[in-house]
Amino acid sequence: MTSHLTRYSIPMDIVTALPTQARAIARLIMTAMTTDCCLYYAGPAHTIADFEELMTALVVRTDSQYSYCNTLVAMEHGDVIGVCTSYDGGQLHALRQAFIDETRQRLGRDFSDMEDETQAGELYIDSLCVAEAFRGRGIASALLGATIDRARRGGFPAAGLLVDTANPRAEQLYTRLGFVYQNDATWGGHAMRHLQYQF
């Protein structure tokens, strides 16, 4: 898939990711997760670098929620400058198993009891991030637009996401693009709002 998204007037392409881009993708997903969250998953016996290795391995896999297969990348001059990872919300448990297996094997931690963050009936937008040097240029909007197109082509009735209640700026972006509040939620101990873009 390639989209030149001229409606955003940005000199870049949005394309389906490749496994060779795994480390760049992993780093951006980790930025979206925040350092505190990454350190929590890494645990006291491991470093952020250890967690980056884990996330890079998950991006390379085809059966992971963070797989390159589920990721669109914004490219400029051959570099990954933004990512949007999304997947069928109804497949969360199957896709999350890779994370559970990798964290158990690499970090000795068990996250098999993680709470659900999505649901069936939506293309769930798990991670959206633009590299800091490229923010403010509409790239996040372009990635979201391409992901909404992906949901529409896939026959999903909606695209959905969770936004932290402590991040009203992000929620403003989503609502400006047509996402609508559905209900309150929690994830990782944070109060969240579940938003959907419905077709």
PDB file of C-alpha atoms in Angstrom, residues 5 11 24 28 56 88 94-95 98 105 114-115 132 138 142 145 149 165 174 176 184 186:
ATOM      1  CA  LEU A   5      -1.694  11.997   0.562  1.00  0.00           C
ATOM      2  CA  PRO A  11       6.294  15.758   0.855  1.00  0.00           C
ATOM      3  CA  ALA A  24      12.929   2.580  13.999  1.00  0.00           C
ATOM      4  CA  LEU A  28       8.596   5.303  17.918  1.00  0.00           C
ATOM      5  CA  THR A  56      12.120  -4.738  17.902  1.00  0.00           C
ATOM      6  CA  ASP A  88      -8.529  -6.045  14.406  1.00  0.00           C
ATOM      7  CA  ALA A  94      -4.257 -13.817  19.863  1.00  0.00           C
ATOM      8  CA  LEU A  95      -1.998 -10.900  18.883  1.00  0.00           C
ATOM      9  CA  ALA A  98       3.504 -12.713  21.315  1.00  0.00           C
ATOM     10  CA  GLN A 105      11.269 -15.363  27.866  1.00  0.00           C
ATOM     11  CA  MET A 114      -3.319  -7.673  31.237  1.00  0.00           C
ATOM     12  CA  GLU A 115      -6.626  -5.874  30.874  1.00  0.00           C
ATOM     13  CA  GLU A 132       9.943  14.865  17.489  1.00  0.00           C
ATOM     14  CA  GLY A 138       0.252  17.280  10.014  1.00  0.00           C
ATOM     15  CA  ALA A 142      -1.977  11.950   7.633  1.00  0.00           C
ATOM     16  CA  GLY A 145      -6.282   9.400   7.692  1.00  0.00           C
ATOM     17  CA  ASP A 149      -8.908   4.401   4.953  1.00  0.00           C
ATOM     18  CA  THR A 165      -7.580  11.828  29.917  1.00  0.00           C
ATOM     19  CA  TYR A 174      -8.734  12.859  17.137  1.00  0.00           C
ATOM     20  CA  ARG A 176     -10.994  17.174  14.781  1.00  0.00           C
ATOM     21  CA  ASP A 184     -14.628   5.850  29.737  1.00  0.00           C
ATOM     22  CA  THR A 186      -8.840   2.360  32.025  1.00  0.00           C
TER      23      THR A 186
END
